[in-house]
Short mmCIF file of C-alpha atoms and ligand atoms in Angstrom, two decimals:
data_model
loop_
_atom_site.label_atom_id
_atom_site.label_comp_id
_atom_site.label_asym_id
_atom_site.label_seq_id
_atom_site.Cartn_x
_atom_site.Cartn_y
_atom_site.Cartn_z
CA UNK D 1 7.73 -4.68 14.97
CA UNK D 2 6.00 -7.55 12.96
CA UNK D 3 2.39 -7.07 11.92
CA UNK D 4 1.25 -10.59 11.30
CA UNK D 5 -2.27 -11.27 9.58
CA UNK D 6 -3.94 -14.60 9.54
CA UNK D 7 -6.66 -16.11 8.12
CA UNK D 8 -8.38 -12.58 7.91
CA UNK D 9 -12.32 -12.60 6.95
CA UNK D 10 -14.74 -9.67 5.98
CA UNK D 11 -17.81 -9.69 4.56
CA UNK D 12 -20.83 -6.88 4.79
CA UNK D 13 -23.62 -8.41 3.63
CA UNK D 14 -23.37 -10.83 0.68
CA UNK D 15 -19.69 -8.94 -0.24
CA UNK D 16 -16.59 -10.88 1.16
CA UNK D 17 -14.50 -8.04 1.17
CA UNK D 18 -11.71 -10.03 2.31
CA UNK D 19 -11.27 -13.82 2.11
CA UNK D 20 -9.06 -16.02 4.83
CA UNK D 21 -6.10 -13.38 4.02
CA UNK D 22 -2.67 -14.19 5.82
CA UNK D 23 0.73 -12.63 5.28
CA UNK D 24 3.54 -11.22 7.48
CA UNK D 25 5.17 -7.88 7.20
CA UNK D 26 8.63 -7.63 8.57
CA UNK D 27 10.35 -4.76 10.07
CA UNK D 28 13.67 -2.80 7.80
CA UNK D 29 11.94 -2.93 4.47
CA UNK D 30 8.95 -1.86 2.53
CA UNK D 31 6.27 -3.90 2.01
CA UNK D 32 3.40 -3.37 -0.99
CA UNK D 33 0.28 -4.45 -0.77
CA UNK D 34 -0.84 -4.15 -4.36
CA UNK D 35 -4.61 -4.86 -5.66
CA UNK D 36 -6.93 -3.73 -8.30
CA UNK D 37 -9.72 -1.10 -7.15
CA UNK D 38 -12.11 -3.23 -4.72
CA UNK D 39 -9.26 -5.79 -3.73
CA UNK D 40 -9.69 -4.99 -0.22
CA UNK D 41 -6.79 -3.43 0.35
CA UNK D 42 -8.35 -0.23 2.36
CA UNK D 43 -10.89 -3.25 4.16
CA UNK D 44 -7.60 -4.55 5.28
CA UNK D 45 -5.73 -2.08 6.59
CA UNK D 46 -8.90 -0.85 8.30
CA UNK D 47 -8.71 -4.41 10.07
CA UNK D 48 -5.37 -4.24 10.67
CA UNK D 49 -5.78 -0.90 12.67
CA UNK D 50 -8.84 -1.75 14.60
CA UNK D 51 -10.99 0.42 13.07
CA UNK D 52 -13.23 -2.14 11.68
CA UNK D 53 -14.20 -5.91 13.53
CA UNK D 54 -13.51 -8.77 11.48
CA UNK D 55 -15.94 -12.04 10.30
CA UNK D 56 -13.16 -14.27 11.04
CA UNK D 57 -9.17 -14.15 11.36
CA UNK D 58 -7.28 -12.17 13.54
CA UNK D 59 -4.47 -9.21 13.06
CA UNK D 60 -1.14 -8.77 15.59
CA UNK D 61 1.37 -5.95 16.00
CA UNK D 62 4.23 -6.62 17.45
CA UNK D 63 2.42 -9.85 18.83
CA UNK D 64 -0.07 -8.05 20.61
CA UNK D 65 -3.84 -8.69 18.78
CA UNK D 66 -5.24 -5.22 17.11
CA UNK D 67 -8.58 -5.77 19.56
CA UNK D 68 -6.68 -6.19 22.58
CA UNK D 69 -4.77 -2.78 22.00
CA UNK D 70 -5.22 0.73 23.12
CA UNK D 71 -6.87 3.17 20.51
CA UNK D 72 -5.45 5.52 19.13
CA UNK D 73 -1.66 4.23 19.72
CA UNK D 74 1.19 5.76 19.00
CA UNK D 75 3.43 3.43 17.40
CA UNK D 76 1.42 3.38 14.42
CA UNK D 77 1.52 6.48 12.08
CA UNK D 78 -1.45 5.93 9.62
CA UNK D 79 -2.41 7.45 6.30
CA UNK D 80 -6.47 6.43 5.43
CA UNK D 81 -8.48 8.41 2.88
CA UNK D 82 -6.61 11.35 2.10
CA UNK D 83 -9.81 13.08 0.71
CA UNK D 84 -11.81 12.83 3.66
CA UNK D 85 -9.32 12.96 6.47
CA UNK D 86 -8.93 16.82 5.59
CA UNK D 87 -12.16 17.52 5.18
CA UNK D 88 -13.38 19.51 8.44
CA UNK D 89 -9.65 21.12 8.21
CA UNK D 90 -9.68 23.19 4.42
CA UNK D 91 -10.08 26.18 6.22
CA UNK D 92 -7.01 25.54 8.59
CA UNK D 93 -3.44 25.92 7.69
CA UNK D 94 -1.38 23.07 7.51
CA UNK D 95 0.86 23.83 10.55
CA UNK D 96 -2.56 24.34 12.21
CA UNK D 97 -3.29 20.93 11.43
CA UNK D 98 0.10 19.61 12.67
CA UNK D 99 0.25 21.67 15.74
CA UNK D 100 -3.50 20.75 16.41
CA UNK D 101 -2.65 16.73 16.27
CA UNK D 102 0.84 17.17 18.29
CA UNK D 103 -0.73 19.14 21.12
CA UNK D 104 -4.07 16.58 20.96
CA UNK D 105 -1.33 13.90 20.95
CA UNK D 106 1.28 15.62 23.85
CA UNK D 107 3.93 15.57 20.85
CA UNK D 108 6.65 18.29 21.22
CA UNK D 109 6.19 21.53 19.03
CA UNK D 110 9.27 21.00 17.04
CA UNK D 111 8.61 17.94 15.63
CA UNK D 112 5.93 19.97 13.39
CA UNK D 113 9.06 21.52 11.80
CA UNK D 114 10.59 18.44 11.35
CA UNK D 115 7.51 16.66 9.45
CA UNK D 116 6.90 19.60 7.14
CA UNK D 117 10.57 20.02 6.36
CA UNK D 118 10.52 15.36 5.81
CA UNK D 119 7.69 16.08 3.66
CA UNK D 120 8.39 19.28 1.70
CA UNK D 121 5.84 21.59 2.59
CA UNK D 122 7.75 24.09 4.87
CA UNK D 123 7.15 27.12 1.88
CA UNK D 124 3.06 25.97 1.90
CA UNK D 125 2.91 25.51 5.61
CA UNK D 126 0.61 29.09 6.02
CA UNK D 127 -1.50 27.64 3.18
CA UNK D 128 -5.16 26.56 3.73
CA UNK D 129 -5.73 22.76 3.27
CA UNK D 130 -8.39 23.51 1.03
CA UNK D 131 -6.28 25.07 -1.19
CA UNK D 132 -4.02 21.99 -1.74
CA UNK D 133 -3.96 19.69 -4.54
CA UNK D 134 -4.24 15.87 -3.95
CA UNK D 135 -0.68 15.41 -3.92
CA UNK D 136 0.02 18.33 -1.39
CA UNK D 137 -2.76 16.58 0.83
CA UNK D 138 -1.18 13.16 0.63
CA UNK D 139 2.25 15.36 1.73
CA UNK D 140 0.47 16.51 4.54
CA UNK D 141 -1.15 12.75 5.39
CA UNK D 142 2.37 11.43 5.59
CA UNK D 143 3.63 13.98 8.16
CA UNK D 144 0.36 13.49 9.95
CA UNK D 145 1.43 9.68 10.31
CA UNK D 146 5.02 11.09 10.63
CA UNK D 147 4.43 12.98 13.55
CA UNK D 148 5.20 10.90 16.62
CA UNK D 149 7.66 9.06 14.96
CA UNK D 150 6.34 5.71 15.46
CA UNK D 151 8.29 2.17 14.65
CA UNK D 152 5.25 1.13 11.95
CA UNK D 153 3.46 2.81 9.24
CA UNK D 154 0.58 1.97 7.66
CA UNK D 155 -0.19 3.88 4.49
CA UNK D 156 -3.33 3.25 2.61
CA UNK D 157 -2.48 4.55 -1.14
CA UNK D 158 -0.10 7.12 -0.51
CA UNK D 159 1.02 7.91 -4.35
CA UNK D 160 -2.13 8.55 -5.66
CA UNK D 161 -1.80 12.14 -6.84
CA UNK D 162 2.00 12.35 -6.61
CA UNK D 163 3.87 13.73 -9.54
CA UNK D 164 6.73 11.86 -10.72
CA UNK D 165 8.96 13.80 -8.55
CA UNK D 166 6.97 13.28 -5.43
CA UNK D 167 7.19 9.66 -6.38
CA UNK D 168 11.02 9.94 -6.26
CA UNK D 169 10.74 11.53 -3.16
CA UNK D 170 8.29 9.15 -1.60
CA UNK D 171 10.70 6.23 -2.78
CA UNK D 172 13.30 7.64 -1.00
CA UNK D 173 11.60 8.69 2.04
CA UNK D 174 9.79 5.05 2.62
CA UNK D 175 13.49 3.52 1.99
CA UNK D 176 15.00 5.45 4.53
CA UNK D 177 11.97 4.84 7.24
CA UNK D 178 12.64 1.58 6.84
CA UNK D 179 16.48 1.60 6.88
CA UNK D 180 15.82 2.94 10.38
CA UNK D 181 14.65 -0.44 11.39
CA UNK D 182 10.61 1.15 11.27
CA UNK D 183 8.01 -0.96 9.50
CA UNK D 184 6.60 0.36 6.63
CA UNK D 185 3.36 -1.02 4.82
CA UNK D 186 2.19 0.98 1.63
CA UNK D 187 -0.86 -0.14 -0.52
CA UNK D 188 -1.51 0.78 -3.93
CA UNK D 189 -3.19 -0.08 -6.92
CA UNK D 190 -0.62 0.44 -10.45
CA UNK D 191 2.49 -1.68 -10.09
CA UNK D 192 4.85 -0.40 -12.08
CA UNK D 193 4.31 2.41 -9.51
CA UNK D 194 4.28 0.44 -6.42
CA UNK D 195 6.85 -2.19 -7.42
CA UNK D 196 9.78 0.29 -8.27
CA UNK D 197 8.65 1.81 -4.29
CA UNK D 198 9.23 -1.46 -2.22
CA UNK D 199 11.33 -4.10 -1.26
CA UNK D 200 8.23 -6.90 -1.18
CA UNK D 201 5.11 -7.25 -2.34
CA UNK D 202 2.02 -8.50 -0.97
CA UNK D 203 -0.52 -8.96 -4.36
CA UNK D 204 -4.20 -9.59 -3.75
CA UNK D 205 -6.91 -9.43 -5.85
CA UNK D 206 -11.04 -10.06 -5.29
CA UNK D 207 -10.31 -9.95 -1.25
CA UNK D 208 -7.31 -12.48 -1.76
CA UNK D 209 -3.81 -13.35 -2.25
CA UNK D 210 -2.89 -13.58 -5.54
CA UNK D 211 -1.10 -17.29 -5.45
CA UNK D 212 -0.94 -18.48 -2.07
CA UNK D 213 1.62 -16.56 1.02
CA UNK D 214 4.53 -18.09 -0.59
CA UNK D 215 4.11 -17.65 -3.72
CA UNK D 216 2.86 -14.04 -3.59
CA UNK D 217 5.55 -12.74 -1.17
CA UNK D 218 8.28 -12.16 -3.96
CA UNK D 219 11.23 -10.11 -4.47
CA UNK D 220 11.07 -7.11 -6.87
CA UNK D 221 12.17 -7.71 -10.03
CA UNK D 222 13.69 -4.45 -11.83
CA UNK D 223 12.66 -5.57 -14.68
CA UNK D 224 9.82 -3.43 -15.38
CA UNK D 225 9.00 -4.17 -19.33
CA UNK D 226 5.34 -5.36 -18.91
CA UNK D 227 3.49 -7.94 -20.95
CA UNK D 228 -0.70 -8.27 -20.79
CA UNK D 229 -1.94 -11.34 -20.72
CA UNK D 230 -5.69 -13.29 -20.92
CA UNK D 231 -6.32 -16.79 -20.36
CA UNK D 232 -9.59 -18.32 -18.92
CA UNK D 233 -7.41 -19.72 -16.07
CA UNK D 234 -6.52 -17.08 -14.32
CA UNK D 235 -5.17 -18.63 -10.90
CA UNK D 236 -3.37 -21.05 -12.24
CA UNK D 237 -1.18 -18.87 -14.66
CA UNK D 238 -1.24 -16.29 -12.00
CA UNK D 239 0.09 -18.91 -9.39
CA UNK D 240 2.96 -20.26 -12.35
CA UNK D 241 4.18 -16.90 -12.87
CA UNK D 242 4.38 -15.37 -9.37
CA UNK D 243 6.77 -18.67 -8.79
CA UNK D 244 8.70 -17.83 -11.66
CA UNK D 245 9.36 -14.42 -10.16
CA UNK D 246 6.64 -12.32 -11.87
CA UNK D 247 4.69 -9.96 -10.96
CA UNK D 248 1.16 -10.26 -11.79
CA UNK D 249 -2.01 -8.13 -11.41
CA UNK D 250 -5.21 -9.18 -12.33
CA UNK D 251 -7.01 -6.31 -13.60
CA UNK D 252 -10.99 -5.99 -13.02
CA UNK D 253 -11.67 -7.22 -16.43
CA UNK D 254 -9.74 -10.56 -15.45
CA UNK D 255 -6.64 -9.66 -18.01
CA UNK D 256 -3.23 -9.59 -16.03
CA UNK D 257 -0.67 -7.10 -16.39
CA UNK D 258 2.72 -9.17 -15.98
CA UNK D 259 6.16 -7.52 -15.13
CA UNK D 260 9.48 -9.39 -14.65
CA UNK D 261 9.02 -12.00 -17.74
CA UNK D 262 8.96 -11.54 -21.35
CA UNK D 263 6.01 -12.37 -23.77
CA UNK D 264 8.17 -15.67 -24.54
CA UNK D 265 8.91 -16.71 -21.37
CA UNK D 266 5.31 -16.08 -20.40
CA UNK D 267 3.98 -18.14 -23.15
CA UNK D 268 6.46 -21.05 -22.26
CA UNK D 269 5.62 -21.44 -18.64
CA UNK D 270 2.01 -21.41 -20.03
CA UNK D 271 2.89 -23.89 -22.57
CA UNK D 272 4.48 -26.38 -19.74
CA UNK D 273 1.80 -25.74 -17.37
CA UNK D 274 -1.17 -26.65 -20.06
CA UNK D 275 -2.81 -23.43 -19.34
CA UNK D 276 -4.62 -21.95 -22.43
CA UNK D 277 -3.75 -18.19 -23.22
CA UNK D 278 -6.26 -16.05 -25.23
CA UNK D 279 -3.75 -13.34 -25.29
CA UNK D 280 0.04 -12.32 -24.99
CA UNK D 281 0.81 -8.79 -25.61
CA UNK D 282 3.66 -7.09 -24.73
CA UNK D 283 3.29 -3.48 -23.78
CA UNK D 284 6.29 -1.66 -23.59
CA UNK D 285 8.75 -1.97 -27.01
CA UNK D 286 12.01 -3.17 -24.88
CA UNK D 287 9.76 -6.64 -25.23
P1 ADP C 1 -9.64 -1.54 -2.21
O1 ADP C 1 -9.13 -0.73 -1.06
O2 ADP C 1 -8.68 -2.62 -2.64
O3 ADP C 1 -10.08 -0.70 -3.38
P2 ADP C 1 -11.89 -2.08 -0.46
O4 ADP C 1 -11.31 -2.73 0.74
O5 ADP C 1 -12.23 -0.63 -0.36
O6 ADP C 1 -10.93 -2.34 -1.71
O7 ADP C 1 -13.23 -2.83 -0.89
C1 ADP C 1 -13.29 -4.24 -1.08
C2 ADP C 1 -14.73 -4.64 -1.36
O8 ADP C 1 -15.52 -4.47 -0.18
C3 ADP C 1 -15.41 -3.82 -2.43
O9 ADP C 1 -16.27 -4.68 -3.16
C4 ADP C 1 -16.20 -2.81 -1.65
O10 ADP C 1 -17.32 -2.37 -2.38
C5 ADP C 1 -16.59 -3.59 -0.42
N1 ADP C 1 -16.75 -2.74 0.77
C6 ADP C 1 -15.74 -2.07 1.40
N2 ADP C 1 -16.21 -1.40 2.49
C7 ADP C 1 -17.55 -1.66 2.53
C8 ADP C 1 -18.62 -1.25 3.42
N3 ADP C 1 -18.40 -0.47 4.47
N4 ADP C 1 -19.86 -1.73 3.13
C9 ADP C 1 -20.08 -2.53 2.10
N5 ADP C 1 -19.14 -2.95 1.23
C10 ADP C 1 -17.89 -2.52 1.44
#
């Protein structure tokens, strides 16, 4: 199932949290969408799932407009706000949670067996939510959006508070969702993180893409040696490098973190593109 957004719009008040956004996301792989804090990333997905109206734009699954579906679908397992979504469940268990949302949802008993096994909480699953750290919560968001087994996934910063072994586990877990033909859309905010997660990338920054669809759409490098940069231009050398095959995040302070090319190949396509740099500092020693 292909989500498709186009020309997206939303602002609340005088904030455009989202500018004339378009990009595709295809089914059998994973696809980042990677920001800064305050991107618009959440604002999006929020869209995407009907939760929120847009200013302008429209979003499709599977062809079929967000607006013009039924709430609450099933074919979309979603993971919003870890923090909150808990909230009026700490004092429940977490297969009280899981049973709760199948039986709400007429979803078979023994698929709440299956999700806590996918997600590795079986030996915590007589454990009060409110006992869990972050990363046992974000466990417990993904079998939430596990649960009916549904063909897309939208999951709206599902690392944050995963150790470096639920981060291996997460990798694998999104790969293999995907290998099953499902569509799987993960946002996050570190790419080093994200990039080493995914098979595409989706980079926006300040409610927009990065460098244009095409050029922001790029394959992962593995690469991962990372150079900052600072130059007064910031869209232009962003745009340059994402079509050389970089990754590039522009950081709130308007300094980008650049994976994929070295310091000298950085300051060359600079160089041939006339675009002043201010700074070129590699961050990692295999520079
Ligand atoms: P991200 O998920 O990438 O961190 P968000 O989509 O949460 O970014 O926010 C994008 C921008 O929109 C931010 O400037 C944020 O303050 C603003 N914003 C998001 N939601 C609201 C809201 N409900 N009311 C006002 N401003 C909002």
């Amino acid at each position: 199932m292909m989500i498709e957004i186009r020309e997206l719009t939303k602002s609340y008040g005088d904030v455009t949290a989202v500018n004339s956004l378009s990009f595709t996301v295809g089914a059998g792989r994973v696809t980042g969408l990677l920001g800064p804090g305050g991107a618009g990333k959440s604002t999006t997905l929020r869209l995407l799932l009907g939760l929120d109206s847009p200013t302008a734009g429209s979003a499709a699954i599977a062809g079929q407009e967000v607006w013009d579906r039924p709430p609450g679908a099933r074919d979309v397992g979603v993971l919003l706000d870890t923090h909150g979504v808990f909230c009026s469940h700490v004092g429940n268990t977490a297969r009280e949670c899981l049973t709760g949302l199948a039986r709400r949802h007429g979803i078979a008993r023994g698929r709440v067996d299956e999700v806590l096994n996918e997600v590795g909480l079986t030996d915590a699953e007589q454990r009060r939510v409110g006992t869990f750290s972050l990363g046992m919560r974000q466990r417990l968001g993904i079998a939430c959006a596990l649960l009916a087994d549904p063909p897309v996934l939208v999951l709206d910063e599902p690392l944050n508070g995963l150790d470096q072994r639920g981060l291996v586990w997460a990798r694998a877990l999104f790969q293999r969702l995907a290998a099953e033909g499902r569509t799987v859309l993960v946002s996050g905010h570190m790419p080093a993180e994200l990039a080493d997660l995914v098979d595409e990338l989706v980079i926006i920054a300040k409610g927009e893409l990065v460098a244009g669809q095409r050029a922001a759409r790029l394959a992962v490098r593995s690469d991962r040696a990372q150079v900052s940069v600072r130059t007064p231009d910031v869209a232009v050398l962003s745009a340059v490098l994402v079509d050389e095959g970089a990754l590039v995040e522009v950081n709130d302070d308007q300094s980008l973190t650049v994976t994929g090319l070295s310091a000298r190949q950085i300051g060359d396509v600079a160089f041939l593109n006339v675009v002043p740099l201010h700074e070129l500092a590699p961050e990692t020693p295999a520079q």
